[in-house]
GROMACS .gro file of C-alpha atoms in nm:
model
  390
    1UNK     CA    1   1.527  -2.711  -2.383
    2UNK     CA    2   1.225  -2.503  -2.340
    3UNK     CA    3   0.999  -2.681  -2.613
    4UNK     CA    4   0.973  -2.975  -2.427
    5UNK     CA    5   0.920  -2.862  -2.152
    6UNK     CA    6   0.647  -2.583  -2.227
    7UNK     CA    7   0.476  -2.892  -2.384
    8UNK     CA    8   0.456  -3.065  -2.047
    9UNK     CA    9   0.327  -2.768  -1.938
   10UNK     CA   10   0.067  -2.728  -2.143
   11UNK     CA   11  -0.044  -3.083  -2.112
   12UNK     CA   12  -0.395  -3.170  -2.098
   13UNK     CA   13  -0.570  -3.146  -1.807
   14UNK     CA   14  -0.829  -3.452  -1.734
   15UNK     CA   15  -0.882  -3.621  -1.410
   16UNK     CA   16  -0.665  -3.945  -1.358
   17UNK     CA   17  -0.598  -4.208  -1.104
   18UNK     CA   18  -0.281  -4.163  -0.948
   19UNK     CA   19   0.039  -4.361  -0.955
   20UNK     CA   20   0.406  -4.323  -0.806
   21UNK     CA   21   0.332  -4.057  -0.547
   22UNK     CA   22   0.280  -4.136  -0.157
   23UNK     CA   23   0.196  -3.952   0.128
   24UNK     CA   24   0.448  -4.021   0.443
   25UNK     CA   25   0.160  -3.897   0.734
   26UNK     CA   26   0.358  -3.713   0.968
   27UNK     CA   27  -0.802  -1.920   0.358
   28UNK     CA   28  -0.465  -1.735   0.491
   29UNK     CA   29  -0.155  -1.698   0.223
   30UNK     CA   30   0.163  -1.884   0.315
   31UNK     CA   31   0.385  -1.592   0.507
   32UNK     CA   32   0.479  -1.308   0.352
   33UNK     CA   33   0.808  -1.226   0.471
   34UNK     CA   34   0.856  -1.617   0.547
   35UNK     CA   35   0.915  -1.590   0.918
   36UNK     CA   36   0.956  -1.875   1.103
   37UNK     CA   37   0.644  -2.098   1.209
   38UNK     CA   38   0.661  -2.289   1.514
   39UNK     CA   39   0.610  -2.649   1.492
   40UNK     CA   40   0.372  -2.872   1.707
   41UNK     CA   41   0.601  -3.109   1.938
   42UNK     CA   42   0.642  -3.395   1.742
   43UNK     CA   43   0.436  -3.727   1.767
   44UNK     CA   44   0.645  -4.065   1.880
   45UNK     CA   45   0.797  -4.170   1.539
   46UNK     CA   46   0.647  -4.499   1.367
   47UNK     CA   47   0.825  -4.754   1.145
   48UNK     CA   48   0.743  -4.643   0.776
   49UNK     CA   49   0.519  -4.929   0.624
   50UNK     CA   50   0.802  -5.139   0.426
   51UNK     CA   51   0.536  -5.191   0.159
   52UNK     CA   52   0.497  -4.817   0.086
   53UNK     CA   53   0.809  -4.780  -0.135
   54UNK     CA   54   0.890  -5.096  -0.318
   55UNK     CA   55   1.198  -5.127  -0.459
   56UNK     CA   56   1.237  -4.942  -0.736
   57UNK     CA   57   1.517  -4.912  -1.014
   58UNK     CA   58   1.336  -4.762  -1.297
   59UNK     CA   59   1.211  -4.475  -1.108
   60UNK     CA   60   1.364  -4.163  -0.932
   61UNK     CA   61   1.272  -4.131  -0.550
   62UNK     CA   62   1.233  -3.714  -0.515
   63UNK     CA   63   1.080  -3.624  -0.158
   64UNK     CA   64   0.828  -3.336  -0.112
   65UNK     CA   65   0.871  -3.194   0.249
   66UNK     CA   66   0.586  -2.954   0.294
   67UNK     CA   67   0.401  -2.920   0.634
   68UNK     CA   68   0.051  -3.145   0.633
   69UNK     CA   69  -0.035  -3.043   1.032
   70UNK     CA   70   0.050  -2.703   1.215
   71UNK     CA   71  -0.036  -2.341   1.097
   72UNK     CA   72   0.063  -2.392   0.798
   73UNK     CA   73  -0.117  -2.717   0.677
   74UNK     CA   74  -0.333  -2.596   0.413
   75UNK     CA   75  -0.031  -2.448   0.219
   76UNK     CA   76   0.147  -2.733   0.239
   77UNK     CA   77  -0.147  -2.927   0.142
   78UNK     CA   78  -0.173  -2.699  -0.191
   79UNK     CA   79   0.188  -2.733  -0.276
   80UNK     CA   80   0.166  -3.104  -0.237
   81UNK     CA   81  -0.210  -3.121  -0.459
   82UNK     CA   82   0.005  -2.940  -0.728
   83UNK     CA   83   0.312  -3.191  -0.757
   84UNK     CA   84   0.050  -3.456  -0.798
   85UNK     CA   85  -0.159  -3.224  -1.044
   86UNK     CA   86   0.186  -3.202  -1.246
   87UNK     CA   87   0.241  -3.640  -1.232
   88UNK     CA   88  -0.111  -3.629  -1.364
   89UNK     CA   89  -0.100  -3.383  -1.611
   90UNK     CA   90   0.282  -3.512  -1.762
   91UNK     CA   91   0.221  -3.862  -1.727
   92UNK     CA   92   0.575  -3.893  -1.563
   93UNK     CA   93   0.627  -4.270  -1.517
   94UNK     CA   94   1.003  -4.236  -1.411
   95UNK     CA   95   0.972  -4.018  -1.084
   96UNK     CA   96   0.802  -4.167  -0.762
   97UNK     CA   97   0.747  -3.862  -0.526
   98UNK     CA   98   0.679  -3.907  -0.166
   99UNK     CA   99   0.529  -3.646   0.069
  100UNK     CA  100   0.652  -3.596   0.448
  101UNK     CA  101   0.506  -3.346   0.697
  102UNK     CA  102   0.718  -3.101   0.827
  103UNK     CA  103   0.469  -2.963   1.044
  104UNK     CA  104   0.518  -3.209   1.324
  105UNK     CA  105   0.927  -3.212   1.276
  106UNK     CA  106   1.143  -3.104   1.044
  107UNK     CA  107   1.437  -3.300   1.092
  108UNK     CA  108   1.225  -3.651   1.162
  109UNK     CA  109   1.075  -3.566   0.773
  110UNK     CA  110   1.420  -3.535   0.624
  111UNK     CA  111   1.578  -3.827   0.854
  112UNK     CA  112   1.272  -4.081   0.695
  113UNK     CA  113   1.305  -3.919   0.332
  114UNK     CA  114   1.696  -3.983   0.360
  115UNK     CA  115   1.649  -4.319   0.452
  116UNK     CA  116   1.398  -4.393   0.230
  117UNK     CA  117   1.631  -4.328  -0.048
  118UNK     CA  118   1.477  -3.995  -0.158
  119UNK     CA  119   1.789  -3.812  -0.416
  120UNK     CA  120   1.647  -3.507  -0.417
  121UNK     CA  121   1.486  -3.301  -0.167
  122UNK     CA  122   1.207  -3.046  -0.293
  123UNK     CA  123   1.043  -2.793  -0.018
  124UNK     CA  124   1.117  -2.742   0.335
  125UNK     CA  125   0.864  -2.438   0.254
  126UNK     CA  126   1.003  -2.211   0.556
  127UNK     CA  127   1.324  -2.071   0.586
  128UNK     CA  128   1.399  -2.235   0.993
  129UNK     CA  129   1.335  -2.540   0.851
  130UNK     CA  130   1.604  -2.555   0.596
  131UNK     CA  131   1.924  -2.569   0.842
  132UNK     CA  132   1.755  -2.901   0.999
  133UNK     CA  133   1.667  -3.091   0.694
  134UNK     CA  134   1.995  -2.996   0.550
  135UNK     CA  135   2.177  -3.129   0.822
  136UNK     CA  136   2.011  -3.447   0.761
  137UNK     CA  137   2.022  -3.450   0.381
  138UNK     CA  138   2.416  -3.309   0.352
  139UNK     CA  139   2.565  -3.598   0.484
  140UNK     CA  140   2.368  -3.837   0.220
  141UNK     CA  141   2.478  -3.594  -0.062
  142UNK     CA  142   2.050  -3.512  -0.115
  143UNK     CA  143   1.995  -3.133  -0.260
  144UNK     CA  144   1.723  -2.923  -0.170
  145UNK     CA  145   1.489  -2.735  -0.379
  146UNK     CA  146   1.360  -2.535  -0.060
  147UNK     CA  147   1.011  -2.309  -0.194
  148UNK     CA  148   1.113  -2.003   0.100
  149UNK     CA  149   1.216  -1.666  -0.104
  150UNK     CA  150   1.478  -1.592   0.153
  151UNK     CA  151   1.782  -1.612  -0.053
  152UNK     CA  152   2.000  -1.613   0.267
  153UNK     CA  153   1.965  -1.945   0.288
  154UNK     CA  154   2.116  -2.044  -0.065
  155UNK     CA  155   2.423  -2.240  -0.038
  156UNK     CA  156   2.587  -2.547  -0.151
  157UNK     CA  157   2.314  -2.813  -0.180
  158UNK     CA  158   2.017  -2.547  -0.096
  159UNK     CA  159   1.850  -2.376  -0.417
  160UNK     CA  160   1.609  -2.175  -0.344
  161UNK     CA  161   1.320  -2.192  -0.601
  162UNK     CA  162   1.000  -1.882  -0.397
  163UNK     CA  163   0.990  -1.564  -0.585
  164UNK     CA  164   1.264  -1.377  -0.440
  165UNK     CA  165   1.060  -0.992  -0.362
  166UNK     CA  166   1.444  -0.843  -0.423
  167UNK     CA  167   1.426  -0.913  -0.808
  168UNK     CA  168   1.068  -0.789  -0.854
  169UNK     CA  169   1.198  -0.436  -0.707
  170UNK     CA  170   1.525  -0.425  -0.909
  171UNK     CA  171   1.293  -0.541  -1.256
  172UNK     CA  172   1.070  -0.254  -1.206
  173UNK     CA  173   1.344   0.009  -1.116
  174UNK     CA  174   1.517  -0.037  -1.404
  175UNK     CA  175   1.184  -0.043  -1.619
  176UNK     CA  176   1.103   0.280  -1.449
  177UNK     CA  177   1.425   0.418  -1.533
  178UNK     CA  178   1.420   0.277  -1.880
  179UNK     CA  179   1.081   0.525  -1.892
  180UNK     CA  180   1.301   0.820  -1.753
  181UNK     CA  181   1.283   0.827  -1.366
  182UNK     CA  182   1.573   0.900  -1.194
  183UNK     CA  183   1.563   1.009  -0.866
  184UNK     CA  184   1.363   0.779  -0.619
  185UNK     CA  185   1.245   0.760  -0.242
  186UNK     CA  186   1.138   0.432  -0.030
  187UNK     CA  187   0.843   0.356   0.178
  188UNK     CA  188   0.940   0.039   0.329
  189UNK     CA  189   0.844  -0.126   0.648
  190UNK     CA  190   1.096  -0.193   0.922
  191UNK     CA  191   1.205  -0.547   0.951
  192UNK     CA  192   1.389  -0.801   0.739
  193UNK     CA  193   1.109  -0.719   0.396
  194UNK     CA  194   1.174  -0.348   0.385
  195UNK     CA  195   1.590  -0.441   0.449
  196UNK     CA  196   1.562  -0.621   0.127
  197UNK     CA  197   1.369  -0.405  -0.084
  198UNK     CA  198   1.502  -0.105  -0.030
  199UNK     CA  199   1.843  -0.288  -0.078
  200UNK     CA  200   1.761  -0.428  -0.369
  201UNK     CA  201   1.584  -0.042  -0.470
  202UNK     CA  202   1.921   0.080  -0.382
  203UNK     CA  203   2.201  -0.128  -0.597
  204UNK     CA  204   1.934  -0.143  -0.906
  205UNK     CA  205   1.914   0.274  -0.940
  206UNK     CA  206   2.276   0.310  -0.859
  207UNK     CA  207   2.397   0.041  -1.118
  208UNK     CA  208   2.180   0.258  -1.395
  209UNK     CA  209   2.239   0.574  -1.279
  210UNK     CA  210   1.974   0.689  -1.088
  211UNK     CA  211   1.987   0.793  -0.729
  212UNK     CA  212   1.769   0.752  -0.408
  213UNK     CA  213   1.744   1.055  -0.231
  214UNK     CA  214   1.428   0.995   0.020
  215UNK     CA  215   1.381   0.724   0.290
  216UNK     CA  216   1.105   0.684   0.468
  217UNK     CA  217   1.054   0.366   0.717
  218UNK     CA  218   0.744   0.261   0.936
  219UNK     CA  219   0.611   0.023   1.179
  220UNK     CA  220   0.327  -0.239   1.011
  221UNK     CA  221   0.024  -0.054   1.095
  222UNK     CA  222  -0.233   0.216   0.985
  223UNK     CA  223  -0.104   0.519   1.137
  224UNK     CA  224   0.267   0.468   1.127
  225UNK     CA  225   0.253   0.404   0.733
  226UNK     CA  226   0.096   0.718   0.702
  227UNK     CA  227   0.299   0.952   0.894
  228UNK     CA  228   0.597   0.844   0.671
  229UNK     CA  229   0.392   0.886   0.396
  230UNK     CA  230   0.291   1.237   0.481
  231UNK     CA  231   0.665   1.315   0.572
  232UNK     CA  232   0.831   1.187   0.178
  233UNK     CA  233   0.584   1.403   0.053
  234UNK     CA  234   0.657   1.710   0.251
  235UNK     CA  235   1.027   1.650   0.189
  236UNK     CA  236   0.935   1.568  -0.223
  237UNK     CA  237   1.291   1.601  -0.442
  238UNK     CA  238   1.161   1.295  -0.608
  239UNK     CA  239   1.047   1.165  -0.924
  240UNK     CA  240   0.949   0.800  -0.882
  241UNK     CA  241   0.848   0.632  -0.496
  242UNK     CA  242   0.862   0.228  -0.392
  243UNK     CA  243   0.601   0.106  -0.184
  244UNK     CA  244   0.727  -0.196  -0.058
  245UNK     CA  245   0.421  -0.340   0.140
  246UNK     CA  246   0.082  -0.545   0.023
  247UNK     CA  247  -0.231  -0.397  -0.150
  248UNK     CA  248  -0.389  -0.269   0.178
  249UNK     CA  249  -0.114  -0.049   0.319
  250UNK     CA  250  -0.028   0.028  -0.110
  251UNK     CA  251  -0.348   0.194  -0.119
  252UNK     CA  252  -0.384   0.385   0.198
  253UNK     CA  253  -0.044   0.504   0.180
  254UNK     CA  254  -0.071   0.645  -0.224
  255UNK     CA  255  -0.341   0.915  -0.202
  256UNK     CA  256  -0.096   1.036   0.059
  257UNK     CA  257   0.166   1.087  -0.189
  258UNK     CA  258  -0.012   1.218  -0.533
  259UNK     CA  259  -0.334   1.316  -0.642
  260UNK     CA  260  -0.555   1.123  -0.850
  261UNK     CA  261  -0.454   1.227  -1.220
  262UNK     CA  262  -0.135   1.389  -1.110
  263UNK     CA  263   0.157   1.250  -1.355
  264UNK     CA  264   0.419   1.238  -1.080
  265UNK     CA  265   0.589   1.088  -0.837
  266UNK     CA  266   0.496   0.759  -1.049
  267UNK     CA  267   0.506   0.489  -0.805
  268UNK     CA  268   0.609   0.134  -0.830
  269UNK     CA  269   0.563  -0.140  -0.629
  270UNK     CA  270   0.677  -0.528  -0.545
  271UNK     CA  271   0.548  -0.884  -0.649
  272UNK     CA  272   0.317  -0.869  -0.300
  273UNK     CA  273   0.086  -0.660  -0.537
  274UNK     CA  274   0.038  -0.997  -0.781
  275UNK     CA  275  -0.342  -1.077  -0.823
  276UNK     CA  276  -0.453  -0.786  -0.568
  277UNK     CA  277  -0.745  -0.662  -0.728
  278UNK     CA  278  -0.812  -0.389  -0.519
  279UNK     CA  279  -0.583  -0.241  -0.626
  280UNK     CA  280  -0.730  -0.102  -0.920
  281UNK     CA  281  -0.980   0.064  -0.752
  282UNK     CA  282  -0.741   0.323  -0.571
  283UNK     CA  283  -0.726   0.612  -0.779
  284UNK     CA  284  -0.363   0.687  -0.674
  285UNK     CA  285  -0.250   0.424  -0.791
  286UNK     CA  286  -0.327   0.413  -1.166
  287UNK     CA  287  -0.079   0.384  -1.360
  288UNK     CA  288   0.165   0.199  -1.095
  289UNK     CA  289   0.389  -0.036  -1.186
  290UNK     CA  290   0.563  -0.355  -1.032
  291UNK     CA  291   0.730  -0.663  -1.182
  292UNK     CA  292   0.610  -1.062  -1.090
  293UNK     CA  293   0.589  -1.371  -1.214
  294UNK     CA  294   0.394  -1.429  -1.578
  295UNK     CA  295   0.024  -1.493  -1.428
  296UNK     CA  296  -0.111  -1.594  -1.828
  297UNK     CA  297  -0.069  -2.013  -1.741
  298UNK     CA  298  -0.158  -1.967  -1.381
  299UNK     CA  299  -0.522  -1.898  -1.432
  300UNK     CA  300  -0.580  -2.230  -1.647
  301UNK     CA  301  -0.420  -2.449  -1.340
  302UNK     CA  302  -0.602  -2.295  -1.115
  303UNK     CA  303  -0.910  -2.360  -1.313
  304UNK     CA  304  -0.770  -2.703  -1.314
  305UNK     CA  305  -0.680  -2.721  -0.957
  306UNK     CA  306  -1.061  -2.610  -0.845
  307UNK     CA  307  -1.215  -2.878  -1.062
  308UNK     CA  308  -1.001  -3.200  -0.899
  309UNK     CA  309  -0.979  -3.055  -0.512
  310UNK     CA  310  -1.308  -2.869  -0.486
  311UNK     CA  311  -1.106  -2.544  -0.357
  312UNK     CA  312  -0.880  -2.273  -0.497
  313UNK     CA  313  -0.452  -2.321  -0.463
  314UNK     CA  314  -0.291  -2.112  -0.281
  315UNK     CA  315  -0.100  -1.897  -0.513
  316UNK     CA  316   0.263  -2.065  -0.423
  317UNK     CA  317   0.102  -2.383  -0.484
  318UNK     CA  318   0.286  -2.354  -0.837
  319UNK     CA  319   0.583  -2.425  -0.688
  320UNK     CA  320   0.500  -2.758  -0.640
  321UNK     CA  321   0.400  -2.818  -1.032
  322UNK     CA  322   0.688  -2.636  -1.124
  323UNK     CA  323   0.934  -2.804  -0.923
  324UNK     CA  324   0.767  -3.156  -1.056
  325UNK     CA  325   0.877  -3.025  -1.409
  326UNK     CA  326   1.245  -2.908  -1.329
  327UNK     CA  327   1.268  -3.282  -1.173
  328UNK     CA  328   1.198  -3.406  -1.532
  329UNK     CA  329   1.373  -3.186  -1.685
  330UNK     CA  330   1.671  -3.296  -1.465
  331UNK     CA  331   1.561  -3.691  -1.480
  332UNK     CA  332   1.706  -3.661  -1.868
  333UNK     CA  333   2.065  -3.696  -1.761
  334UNK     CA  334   1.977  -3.883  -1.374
  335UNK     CA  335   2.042  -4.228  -1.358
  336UNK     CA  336   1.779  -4.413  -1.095
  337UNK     CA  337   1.942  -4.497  -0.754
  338UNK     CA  338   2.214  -4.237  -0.823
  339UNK     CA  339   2.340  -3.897  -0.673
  340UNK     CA  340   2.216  -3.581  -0.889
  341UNK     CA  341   2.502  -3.512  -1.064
  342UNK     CA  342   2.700  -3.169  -0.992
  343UNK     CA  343   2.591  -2.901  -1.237
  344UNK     CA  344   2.232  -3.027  -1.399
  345UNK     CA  345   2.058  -2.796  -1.132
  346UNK     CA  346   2.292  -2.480  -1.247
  347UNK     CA  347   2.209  -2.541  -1.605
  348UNK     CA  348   2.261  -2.193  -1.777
  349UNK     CA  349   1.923  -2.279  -2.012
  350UNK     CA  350   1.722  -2.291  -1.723
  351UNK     CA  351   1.372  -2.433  -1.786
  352UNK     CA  352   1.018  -2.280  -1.855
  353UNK     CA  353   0.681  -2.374  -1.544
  354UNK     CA  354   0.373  -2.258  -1.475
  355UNK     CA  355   0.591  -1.892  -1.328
  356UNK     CA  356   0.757  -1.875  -1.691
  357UNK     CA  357   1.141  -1.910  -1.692
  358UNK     CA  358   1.386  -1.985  -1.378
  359UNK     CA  359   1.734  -2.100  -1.356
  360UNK     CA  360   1.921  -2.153  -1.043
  361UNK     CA  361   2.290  -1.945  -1.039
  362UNK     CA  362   2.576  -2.042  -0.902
  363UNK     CA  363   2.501  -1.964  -0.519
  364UNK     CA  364   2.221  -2.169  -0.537
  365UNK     CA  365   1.985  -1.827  -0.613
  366UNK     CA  366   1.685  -1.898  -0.861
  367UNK     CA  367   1.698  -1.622  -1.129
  368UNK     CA  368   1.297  -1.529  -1.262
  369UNK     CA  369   1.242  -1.410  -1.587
  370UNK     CA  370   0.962  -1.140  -1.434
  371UNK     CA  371   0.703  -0.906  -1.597
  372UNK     CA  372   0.592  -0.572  -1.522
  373UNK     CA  373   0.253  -0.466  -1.519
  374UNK     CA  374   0.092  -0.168  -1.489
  375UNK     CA  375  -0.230  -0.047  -1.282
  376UNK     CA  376  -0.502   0.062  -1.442
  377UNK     CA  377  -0.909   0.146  -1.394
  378UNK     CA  378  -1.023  -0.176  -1.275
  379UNK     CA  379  -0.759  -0.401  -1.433
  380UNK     CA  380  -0.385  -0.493  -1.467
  381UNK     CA  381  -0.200  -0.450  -1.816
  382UNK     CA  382   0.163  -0.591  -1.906
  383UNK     CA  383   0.309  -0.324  -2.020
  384UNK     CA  384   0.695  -0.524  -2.057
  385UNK     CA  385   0.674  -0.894  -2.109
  386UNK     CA  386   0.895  -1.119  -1.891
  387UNK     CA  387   1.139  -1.312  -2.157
  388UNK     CA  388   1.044  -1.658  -2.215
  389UNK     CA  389   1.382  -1.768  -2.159
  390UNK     CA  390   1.821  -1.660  -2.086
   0.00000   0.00000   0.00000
């Protein structure tokens, strides 16, 4: 299964004109902890133009719902460049992928793409909006691929394809314990983030045998993060410490904790650390680890992505090339015109993108194969591969 599809992947990368994917009209990373975004009150709705999907039986309909207007615009707009980067690049001539904004309506997107005769649903990109387009899509037996991490919103018909944070923290735990840690302490913000890492900190060491014996929590801000910082260390009892927050707080909060040079605590970290440079210039920190996505076929699309739309992607924007693959992947056994069939989604195999191997469990979960790397002087080294495949 993965052969074929790692070949799509690696598919050469030319400019081409465009075919079979529309665009229904409706800087800063998409949110971290995926709160919700308010949407602009929605515009009067217009009658689609009936020549914009023809009738069509040789071709799936798949709708991308990904917010073109609102706060959140220009990582929609990267998501959506990327599905068409991955038509381009595949030369899929079976799938016909239509675009609708979420940013001015949630539920109006998923009504249209429903009636359009979309099968498959892939985005909303924001948790809120999932429970509206569901309600619209449920009814017409239309999954969801949503790209939010927040796994609380798995369910039947709702697969949930972001990079959950909770299995980069449980796949560097156990590598950490794998290089003898055993006793571990949290510095996690307060807030729905920190819930789920230290959660996820907590049932990883426990299932292995470790224990946590230090929590420390803090409000989002300079001072706070330090204070708790200054109090694990005072308390110590500890051989390994999570971070759970982005490079900047990372790195003010680690000299708090260790010296420069000093073996222990070692101190790992979560996927929010993925392509932060800086990093590796925070002395405290070298040696670090934390587990995320394989980054190796991420540099060549974004080299790719720069020369067609004049800008870098947005680092989620591979969930929109990805998610164009799993559709062909799933298009082997799909007739045109008909419902997904139960099952080809859950597909034990999985299949291999751009983020290396996923497969979507039973409650609707997607499963990462992850890699950890390892902070050094000025660059990052993967020191455990991720698995190219389950």
């Amino acid at each position: 299964m993965f052969g074929k599809v790692k070949r799509l992947v690696m598919a050469s990368l030319g400019a081409v004109t465009l075919a079979g994917c529309a665009v229904i009209p409706g800087g800063t990373d998409a949110p971290v902890y995926n709160e919700p975004v308010a949407n602009t009150p929605p515009p009067a709705p217009s009658a689609p133009d009936a020549d914009l999907l023809p009738a069509d039986t040789e071709r799936h309909r798949v709708a991308l719902l990904v917010p073109l207007s609102g706060s959140n615009s220009e990582v929609g707009q990267s998501i959506a460049n990327a599905s068409t980067m991955a038509l381009l690049d595949t030369g899929a001539d079976n799938l016909r992928i239509t675009t609708y904004d979420t940013g001015s309506g949630a539920a109006e997107a998923a009504r249209r793409a429903v009636a359009d005769g979309n099968r498959l649903i892939l985005g909303p990109l924001v948790r809120d909006n999932v429970d509206p387009v569901l309600a619209e899509a449920r009814g017409a037996n239309v999954p969801l691929i949503t790209f939010s991490n927040d796994v609380s919103v798995a369910q039947d018909g709702v697969f949930v394809m972001g990079h959950v944070p909770d299995q980069s923290v449980a796949r560097t735990a156990a590598f950490a314990i794998a290089q003898g840690a055993r006793t571990f302490a949290v510095l996690a913000p307060r807030g729905d983030y920190g819930d789920r890492a230290l959660n996820a900190l907590e049932q990883a060491v426990t299932a292995l045998g470790g224990r946590v014996v230090g929590i420390e929590r803090y409000d989002r801000n300079n001072t706070s993060i330090l204070s708790s910082a200054d109090r694990l260390r005072a308390a110590g009892g500890y051989d390994t410490v999570l971070i759970a927050d982005g490079a900047r707080l990372a790195a003010m909060a680690a000299p708090r904790l260790k010296n420069t040079g000093d073996a222990l605590p070692s101190i790992i970290g979560t996927e929010l650390w993925s392509r932060e440079d800086a990093l590796t210039r925070t002395g405290a920190l070298r040696g670090a680890w934390f587990a995320a996505v394989p980054d190796a076929r991420y540099r060549q699309f974004a080299q790719s992505y720069a020369s067609r739309f004049g800008d870098q992607p947005y680092r989620i924007a591979t969930l929109g090339y990805d998610a164009v693959l799993l559709t062909l992947r799933l298009s082997r056994d799909w007739q045109p015109g008909r419902a997904l069939p139960a099952g080809l989604l859950t597909d034990a195999g999985g299949f291999l993108g751009l983020d290396g191997a996923i497969r979507f469990m039973p409650d609707g979960v997607g499963q990462r194969a992850l890699e950890v790397r390892q902070i050094g002087n000025g660059a990052f080294t993967v020191v455990d591969p991720a698995p190219t495949g389950f």
